[in-house]
PDB file of C-alpha atoms (C1' of nucleotides) in Angstrom:
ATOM      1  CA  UNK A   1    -187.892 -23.179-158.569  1.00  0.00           C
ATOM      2  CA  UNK A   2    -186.108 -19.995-157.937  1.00  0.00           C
ATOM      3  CA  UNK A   3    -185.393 -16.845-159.887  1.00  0.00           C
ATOM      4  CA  UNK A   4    -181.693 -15.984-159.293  1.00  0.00           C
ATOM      5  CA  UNK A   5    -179.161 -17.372-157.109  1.00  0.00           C
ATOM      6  CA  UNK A   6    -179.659 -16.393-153.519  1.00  0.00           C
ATOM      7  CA  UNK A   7    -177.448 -13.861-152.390  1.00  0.00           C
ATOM      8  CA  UNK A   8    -176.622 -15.868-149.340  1.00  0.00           C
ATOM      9  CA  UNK A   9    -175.575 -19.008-151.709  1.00  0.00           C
ATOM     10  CA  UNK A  10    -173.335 -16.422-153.751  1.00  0.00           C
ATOM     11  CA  UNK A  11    -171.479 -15.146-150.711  1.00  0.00           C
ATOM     12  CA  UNK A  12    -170.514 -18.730-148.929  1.00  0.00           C
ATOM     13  CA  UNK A  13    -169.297 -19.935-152.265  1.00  0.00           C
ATOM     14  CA  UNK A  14    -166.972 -17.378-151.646  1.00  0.00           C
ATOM     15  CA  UNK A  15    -166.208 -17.880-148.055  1.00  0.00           C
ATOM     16  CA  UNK A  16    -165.491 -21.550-148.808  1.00  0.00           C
ATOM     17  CA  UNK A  17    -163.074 -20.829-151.750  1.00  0.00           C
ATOM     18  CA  UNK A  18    -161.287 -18.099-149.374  1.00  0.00           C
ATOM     19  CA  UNK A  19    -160.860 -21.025-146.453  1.00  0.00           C
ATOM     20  CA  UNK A  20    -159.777 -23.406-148.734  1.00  0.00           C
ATOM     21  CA  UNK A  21    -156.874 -20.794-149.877  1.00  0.00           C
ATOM     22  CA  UNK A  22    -156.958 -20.185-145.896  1.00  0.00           C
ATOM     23  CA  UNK A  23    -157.041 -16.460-146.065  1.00  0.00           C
ATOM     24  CA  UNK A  24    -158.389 -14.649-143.495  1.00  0.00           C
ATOM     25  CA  UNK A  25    -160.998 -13.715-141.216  1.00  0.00           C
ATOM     26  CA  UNK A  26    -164.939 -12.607-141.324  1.00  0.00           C
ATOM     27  CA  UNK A  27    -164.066  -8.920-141.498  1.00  0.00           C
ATOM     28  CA  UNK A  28    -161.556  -9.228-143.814  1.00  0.00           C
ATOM     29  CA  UNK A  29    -162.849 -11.343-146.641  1.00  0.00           C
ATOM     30  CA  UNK A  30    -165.908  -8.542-146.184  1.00  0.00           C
ATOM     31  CA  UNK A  31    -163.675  -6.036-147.124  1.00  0.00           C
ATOM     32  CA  UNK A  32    -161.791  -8.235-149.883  1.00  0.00           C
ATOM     33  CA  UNK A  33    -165.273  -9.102-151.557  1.00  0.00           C
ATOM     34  CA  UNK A  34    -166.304  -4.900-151.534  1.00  0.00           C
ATOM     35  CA  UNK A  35    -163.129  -4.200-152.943  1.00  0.00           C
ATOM     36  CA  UNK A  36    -163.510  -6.853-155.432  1.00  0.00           C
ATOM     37  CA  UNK A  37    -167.222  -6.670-156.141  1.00  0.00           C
ATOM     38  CA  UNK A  38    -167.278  -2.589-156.247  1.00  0.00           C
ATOM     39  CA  UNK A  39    -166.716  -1.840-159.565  1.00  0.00           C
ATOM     40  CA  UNK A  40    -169.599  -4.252-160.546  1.00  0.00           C
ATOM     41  CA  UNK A  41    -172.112  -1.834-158.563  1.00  0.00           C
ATOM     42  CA  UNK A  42    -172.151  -4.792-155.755  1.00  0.00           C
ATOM     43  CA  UNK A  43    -171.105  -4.432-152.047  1.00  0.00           C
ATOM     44  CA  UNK A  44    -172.336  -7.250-149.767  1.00  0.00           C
ATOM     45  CA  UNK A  45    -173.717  -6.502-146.613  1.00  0.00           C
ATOM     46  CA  UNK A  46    -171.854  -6.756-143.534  1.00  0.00           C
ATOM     47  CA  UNK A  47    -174.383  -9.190-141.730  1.00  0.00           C
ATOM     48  CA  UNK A  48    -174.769 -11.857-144.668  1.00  0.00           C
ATOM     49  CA  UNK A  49    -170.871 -12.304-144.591  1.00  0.00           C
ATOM     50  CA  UNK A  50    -171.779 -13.250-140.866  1.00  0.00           C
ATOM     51  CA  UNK A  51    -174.941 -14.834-141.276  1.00  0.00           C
ATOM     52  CA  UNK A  52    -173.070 -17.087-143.935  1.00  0.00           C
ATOM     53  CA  UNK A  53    -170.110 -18.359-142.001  1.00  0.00           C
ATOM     54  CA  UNK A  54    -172.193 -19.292-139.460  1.00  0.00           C
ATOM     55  CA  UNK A  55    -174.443 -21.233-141.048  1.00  0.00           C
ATOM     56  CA  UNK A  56    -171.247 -22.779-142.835  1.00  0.00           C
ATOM     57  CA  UNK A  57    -170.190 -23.907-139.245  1.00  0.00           C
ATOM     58  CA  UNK A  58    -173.995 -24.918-138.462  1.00  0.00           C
ATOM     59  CA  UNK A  59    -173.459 -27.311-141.484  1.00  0.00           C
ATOM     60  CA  UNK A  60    -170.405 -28.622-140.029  1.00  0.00           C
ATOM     61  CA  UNK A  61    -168.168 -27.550-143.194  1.00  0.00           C
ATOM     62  CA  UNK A  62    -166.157 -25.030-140.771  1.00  0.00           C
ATOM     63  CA  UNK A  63    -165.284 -24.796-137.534  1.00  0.00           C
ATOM     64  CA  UNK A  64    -163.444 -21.797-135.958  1.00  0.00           C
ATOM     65  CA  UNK A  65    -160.625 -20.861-133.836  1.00  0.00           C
ATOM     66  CA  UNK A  66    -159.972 -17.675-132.177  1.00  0.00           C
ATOM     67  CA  UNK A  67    -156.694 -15.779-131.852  1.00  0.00           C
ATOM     68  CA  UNK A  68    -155.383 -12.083-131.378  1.00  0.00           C
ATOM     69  CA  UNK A  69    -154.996 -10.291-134.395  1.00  0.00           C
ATOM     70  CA  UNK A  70    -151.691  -8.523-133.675  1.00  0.00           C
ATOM     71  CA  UNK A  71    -148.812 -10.917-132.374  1.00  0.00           C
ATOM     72  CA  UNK A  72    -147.880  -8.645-129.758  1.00  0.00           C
ATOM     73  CA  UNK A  73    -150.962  -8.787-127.146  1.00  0.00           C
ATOM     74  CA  UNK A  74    -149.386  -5.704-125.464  1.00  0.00           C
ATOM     75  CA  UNK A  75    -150.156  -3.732-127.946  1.00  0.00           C
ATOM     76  CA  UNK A  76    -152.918  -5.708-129.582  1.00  0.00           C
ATOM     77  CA  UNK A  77    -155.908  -6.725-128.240  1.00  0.00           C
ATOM     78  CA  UNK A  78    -158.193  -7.272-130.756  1.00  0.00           C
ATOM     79  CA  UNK A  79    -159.603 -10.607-131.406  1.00  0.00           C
ATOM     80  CA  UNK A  80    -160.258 -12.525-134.988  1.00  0.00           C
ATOM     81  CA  UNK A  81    -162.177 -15.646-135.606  1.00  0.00           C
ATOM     82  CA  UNK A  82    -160.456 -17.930-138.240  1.00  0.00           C
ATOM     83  CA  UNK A  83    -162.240 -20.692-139.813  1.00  0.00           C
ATOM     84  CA  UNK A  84    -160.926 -23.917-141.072  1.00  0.00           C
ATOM     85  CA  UNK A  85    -162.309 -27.493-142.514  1.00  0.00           C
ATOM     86  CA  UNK A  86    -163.782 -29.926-140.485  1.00  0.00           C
ATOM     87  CA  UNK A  87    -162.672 -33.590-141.067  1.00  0.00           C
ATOM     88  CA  UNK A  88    -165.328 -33.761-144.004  1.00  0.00           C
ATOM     89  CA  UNK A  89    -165.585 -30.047-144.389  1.00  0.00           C
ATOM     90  CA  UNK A  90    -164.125 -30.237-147.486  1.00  0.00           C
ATOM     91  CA  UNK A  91    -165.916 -32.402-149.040  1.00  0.00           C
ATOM     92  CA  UNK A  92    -168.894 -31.097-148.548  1.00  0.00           C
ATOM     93  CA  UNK A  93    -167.405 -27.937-149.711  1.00  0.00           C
ATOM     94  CA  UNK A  94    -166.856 -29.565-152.601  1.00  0.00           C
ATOM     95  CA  UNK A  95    -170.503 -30.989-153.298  1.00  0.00           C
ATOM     96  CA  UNK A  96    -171.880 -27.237-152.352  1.00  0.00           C
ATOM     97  CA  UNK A  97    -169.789 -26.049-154.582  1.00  0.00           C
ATOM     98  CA  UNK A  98    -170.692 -28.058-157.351  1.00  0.00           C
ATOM     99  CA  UNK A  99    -174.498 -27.573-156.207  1.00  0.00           C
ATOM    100  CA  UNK A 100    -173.793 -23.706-156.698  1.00  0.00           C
ATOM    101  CA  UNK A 101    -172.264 -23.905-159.942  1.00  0.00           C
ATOM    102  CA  UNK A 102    -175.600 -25.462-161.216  1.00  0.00           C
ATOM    103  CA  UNK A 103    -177.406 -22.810-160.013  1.00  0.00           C
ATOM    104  CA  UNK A 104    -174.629 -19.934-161.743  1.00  0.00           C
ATOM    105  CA  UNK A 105    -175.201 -21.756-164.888  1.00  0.00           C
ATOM    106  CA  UNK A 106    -178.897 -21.495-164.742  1.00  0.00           C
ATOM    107  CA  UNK A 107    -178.861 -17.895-164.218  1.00  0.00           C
ATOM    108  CA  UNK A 108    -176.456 -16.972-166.861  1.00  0.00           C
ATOM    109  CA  UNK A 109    -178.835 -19.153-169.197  1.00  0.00           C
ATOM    110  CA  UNK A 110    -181.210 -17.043-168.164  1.00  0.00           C
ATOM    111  CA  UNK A 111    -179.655 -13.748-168.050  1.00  0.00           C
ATOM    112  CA  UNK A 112    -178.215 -14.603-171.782  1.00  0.00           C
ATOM    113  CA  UNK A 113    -181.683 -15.686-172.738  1.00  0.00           C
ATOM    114  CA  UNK A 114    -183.080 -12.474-171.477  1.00  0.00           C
ATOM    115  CA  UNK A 115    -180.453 -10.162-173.408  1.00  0.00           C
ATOM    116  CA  UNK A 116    -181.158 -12.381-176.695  1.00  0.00           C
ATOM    117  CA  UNK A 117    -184.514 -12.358-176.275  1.00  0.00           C
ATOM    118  CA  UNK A 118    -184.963  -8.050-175.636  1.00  0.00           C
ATOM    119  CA  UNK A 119    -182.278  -6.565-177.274  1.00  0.00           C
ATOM    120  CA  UNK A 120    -181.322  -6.328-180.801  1.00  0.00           C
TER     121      UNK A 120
ATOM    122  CA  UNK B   1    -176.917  -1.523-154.191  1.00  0.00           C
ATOM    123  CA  UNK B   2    -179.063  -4.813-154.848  1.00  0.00           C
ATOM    124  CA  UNK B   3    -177.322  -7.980-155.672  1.00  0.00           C
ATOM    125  CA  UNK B   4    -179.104  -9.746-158.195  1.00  0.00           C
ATOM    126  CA  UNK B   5    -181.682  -8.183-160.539  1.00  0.00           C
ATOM    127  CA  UNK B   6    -184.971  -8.733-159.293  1.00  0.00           C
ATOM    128  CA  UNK B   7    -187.506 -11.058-160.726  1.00  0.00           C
ATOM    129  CA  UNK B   8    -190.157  -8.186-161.011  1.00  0.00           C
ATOM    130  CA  UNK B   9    -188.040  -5.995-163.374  1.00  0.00           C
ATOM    131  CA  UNK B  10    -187.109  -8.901-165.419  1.00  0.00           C
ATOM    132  CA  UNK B  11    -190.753  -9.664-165.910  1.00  0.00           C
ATOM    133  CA  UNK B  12    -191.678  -6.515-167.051  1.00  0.00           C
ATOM    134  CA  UNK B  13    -188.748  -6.216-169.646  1.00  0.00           C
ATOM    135  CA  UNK B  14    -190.432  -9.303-171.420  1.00  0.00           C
ATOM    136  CA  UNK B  15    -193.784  -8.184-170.972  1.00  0.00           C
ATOM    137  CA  UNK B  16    -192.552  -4.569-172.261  1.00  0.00           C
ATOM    138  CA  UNK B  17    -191.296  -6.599-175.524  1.00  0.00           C
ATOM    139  CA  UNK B  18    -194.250  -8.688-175.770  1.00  0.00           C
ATOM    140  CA  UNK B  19    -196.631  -5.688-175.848  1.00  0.00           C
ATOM    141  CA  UNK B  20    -194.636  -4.138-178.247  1.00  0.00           C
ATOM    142  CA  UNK B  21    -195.303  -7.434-180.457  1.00  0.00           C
ATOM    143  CA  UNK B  22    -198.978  -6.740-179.941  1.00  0.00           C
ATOM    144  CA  UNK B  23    -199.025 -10.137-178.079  1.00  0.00           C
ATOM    145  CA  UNK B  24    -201.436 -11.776-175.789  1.00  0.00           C
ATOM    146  CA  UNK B  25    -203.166 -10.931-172.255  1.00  0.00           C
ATOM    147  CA  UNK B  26    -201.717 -11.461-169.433  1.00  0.00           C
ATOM    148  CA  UNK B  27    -202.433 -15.155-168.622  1.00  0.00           C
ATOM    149  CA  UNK B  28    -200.843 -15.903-171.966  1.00  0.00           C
ATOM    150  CA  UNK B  29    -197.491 -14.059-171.616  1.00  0.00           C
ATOM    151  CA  UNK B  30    -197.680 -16.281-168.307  1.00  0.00           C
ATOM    152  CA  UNK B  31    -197.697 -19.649-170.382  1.00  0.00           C
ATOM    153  CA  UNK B  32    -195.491 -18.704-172.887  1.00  0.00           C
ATOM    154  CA  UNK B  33    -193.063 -17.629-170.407  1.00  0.00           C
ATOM    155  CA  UNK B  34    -193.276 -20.648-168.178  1.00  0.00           C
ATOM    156  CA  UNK B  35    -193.177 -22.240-171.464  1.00  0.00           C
ATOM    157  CA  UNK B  36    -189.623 -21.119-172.451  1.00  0.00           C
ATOM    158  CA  UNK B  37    -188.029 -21.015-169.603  1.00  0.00           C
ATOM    159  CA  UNK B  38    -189.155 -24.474-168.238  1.00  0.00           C
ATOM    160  CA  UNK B  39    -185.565 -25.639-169.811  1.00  0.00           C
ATOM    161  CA  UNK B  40    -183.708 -23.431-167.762  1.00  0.00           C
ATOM    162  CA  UNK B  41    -185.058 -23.956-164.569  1.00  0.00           C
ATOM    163  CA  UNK B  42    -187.982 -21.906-164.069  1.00  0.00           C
ATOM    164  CA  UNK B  43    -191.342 -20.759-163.900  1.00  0.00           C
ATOM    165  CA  UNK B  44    -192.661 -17.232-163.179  1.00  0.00           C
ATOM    166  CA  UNK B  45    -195.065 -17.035-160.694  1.00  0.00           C
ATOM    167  CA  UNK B  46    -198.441 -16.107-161.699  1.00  0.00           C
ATOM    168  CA  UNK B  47    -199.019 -13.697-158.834  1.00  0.00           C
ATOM    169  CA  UNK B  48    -195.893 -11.931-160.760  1.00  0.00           C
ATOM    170  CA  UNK B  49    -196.703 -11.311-163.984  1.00  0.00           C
ATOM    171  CA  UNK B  50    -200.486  -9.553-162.720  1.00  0.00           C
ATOM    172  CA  UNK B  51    -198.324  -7.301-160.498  1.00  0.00           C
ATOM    173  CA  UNK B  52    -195.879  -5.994-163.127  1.00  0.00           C
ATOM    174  CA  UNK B  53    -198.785  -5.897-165.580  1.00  0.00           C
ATOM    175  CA  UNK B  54    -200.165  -3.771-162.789  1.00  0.00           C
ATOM    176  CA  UNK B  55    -197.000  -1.657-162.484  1.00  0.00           C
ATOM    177  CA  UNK B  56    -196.592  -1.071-165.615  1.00  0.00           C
ATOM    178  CA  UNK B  57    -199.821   0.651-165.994  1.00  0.00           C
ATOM    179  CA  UNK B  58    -199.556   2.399-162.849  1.00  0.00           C
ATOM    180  CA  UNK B  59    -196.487   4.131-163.935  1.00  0.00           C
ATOM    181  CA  UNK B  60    -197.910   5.246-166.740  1.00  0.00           C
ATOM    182  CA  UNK B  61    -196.592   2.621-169.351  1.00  0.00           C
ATOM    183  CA  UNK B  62    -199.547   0.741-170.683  1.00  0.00           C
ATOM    184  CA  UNK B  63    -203.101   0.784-170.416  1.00  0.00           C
ATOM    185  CA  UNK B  64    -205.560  -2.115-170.676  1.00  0.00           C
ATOM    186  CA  UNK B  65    -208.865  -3.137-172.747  1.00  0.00           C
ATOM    187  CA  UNK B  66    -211.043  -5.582-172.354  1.00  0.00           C
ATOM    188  CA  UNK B  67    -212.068  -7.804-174.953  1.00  0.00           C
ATOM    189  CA  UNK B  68    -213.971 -11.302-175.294  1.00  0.00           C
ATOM    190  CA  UNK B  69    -211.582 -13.710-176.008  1.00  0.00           C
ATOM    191  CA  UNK B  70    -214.060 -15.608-178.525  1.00  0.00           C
ATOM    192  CA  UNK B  71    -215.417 -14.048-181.316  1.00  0.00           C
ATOM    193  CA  UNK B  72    -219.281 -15.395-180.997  1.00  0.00           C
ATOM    194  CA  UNK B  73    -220.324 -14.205-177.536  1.00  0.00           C
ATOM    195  CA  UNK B  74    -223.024 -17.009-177.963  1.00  0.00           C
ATOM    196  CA  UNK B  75    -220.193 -19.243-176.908  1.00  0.00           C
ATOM    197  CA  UNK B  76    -217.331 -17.769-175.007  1.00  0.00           C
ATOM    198  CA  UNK B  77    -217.781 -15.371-172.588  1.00  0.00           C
ATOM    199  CA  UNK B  78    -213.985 -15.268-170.859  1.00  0.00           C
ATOM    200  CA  UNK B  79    -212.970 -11.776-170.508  1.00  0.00           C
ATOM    201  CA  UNK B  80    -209.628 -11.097-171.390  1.00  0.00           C
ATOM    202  CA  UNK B  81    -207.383  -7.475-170.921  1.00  0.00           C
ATOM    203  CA  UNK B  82    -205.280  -6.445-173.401  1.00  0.00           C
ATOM    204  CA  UNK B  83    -202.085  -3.943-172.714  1.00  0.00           C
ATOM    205  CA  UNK B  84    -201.328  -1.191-175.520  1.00  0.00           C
ATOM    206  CA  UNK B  85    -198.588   1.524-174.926  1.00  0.00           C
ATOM    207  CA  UNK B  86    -199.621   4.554-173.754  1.00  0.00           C
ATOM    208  CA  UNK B  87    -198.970   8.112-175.822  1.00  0.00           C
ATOM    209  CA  UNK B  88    -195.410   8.323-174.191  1.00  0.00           C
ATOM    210  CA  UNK B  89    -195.574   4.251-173.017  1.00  0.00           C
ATOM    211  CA  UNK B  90    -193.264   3.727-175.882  1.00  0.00           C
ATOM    212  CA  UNK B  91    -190.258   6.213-175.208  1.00  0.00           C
ATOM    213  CA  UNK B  92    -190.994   5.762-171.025  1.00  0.00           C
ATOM    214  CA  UNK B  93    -190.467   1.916-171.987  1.00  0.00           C
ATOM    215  CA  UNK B  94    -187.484   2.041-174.039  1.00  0.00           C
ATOM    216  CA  UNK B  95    -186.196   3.833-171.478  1.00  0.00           C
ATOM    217  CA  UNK B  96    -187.083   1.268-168.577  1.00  0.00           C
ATOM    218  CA  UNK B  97    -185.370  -1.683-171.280  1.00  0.00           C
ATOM    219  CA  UNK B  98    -182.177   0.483-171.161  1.00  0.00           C
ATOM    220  CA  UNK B  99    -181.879   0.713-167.520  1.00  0.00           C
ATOM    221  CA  UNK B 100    -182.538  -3.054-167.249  1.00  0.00           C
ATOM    222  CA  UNK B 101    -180.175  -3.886-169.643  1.00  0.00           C
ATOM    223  CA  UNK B 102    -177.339  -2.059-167.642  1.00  0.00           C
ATOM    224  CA  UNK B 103    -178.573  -4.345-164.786  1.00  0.00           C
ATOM    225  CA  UNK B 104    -178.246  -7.311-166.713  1.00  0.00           C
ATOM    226  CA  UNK B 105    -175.246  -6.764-167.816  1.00  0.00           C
ATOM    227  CA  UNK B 106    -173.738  -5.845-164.158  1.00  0.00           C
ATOM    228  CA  UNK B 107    -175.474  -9.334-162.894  1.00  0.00           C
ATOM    229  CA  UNK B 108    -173.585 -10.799-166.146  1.00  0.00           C
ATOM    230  CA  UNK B 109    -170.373  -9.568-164.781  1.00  0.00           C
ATOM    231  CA  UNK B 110    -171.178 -10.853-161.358  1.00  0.00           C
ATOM    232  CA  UNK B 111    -171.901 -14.213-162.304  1.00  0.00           C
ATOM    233  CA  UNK B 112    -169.142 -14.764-164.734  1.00  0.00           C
ATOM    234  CA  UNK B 113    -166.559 -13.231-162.365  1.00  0.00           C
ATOM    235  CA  UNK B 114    -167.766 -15.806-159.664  1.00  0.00           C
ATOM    236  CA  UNK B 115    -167.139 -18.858-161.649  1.00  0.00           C
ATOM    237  CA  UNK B 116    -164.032 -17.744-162.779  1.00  0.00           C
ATOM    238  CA  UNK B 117    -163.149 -16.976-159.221  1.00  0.00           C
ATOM    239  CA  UNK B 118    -164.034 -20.426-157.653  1.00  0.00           C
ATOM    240  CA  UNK B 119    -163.660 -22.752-160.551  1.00  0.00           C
ATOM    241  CA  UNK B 120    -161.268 -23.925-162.798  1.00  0.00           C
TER     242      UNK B 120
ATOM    243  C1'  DT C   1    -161.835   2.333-136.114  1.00  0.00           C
ATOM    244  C1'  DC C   2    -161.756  -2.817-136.209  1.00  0.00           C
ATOM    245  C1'  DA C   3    -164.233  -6.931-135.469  1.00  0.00           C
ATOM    246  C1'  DT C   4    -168.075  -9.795-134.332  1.00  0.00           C
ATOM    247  C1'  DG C   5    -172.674 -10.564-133.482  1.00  0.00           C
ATOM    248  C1'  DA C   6    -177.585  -9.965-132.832  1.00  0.00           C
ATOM    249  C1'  DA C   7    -182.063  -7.421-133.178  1.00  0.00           C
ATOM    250  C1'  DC C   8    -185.155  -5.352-135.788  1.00  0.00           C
ATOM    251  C1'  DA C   9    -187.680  -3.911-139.849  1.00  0.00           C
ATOM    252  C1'  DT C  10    -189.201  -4.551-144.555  1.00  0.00           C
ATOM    253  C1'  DA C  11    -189.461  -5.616-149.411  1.00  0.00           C
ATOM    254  C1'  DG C  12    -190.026  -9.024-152.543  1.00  0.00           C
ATOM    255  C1'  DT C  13    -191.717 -13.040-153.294  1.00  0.00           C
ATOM    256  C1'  DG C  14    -194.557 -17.642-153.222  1.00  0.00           C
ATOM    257  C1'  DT C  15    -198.929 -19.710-151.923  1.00  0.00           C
ATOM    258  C1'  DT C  16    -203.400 -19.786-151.449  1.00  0.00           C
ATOM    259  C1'  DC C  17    -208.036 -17.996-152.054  1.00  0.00           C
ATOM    260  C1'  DA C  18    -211.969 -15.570-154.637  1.00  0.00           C
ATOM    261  C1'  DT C  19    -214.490 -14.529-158.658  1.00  0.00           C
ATOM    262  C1'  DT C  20    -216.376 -14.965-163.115  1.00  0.00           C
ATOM    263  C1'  DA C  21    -219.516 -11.082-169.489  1.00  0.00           C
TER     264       DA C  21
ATOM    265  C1'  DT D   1    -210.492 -25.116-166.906  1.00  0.00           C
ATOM    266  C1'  DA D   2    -209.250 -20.247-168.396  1.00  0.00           C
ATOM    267  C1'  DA D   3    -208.426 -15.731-166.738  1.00  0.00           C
ATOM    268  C1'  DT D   4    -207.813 -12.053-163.509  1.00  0.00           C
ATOM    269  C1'  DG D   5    -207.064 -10.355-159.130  1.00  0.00           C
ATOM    270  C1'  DA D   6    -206.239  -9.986-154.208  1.00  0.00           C
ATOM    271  C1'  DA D   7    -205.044 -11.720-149.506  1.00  0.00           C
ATOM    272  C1'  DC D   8    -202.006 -13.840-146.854  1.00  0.00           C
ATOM    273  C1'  DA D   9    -197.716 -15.654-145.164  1.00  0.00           C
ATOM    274  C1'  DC D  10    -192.964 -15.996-145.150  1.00  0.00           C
ATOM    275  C1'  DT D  11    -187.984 -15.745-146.073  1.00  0.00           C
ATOM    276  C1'  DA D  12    -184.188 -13.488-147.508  1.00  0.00           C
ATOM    277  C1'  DT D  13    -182.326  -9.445-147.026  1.00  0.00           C
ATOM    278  C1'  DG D  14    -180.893  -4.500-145.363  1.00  0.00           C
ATOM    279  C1'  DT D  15    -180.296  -1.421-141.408  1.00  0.00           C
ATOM    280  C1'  DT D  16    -179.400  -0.493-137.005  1.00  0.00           C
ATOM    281  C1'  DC D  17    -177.758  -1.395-132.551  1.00  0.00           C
ATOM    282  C1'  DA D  18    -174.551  -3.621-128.949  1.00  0.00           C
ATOM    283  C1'  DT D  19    -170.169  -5.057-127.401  1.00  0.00           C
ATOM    284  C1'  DG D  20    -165.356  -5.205-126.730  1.00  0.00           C
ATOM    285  C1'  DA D  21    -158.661  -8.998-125.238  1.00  0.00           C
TER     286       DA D  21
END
DNA sequence: TCATGAACATAGTGTTCATTA
DNA sequence: TAATGAACACTATGTTCATGA
């Protein structure tokens, strides 16, 4: 039985919830989730975001594609890696996702609990 | 910046409150704590509470005495260690409860702004 | 600088082991 | 078994480096 959520856990829920809206690529939902997460003293690491998408496509909820960022290769080389569903990606989404919101539940229990319990 | 609060700091803030109850030794915050959090999923580690017991004398928090926990030596002879605030343990530890209630409360935020991002 | 990825290092933790006023 | 403590092992994580359509 663990703690807290696992910061890994945290960041794919994410990453699945961003692919099912289809937005974006690895860097960019890094920089969506610091921009989101920075006023609540958070800013996830560069390499989980990584480390987390693949291991979503090691599961065989994503697969990616590749593509040139800018539409004009002349100008724009640089590459992205998009990731979509796989035929049962999202379902299994969906049964991580429900897994995960177990675990969220749990913690706030025991984050309330602990706030009750020392405070006041 | 960390993600989650770790489990050592939330450890100490009960045993911080418990000592200021005047309760128990170490092996029976340990019960009582496995003991009311078994509902939600969890159960410190033993190895845990000795270190932050540990800490929390190292920096200067609490001290320890040891005591027999029977009182007819005749027939018990378990050693137990009690904690006591030191001369400044109390105002170093309400300090310590503040700063972990801030971290709470940002791991709060967290959590709560994650299910209302990918639920619902 | 953007974008992806991997290598490396380490802290925090979980599991076992040791000891016994 | 109760109680304390330490040793050991490991995994998740943070930092740094490498590369380039």
């Amino acid at each position: 039985m663990a703690f807290m959520i696992a910061q890994r856990a945290f960041i794919k829920l994410y990453l699945i919830t961003m692919v099912e809206q289809h937005r974006g690529y690895g860097y960019q939902m890094l920089e969506e989730l610091r921009q989101q997460f920075k006023s609540h003293g958070y800013a996830p690491p560069q390499s989980e975001i990584y480390r987390a998408l693949h291991e979503l496509v090691q599961e065989g909820v994503l697969y990616r594609t590749k593509q040139l960022k800018g539409n004009d290769p002349r100008v724009d080389f640089q590459e992205i890696v998009l990731y979509h569903f796989t035929a049962d990606g999202a379902e299994k989404a969906k049964l991580y996702k429900q897994q995960v919101k177990q675990d969220l539940d749990r913690c706030l229990g025991i984050l309330h609990k602990a706030v009750n319990d020392n405070y006041g």
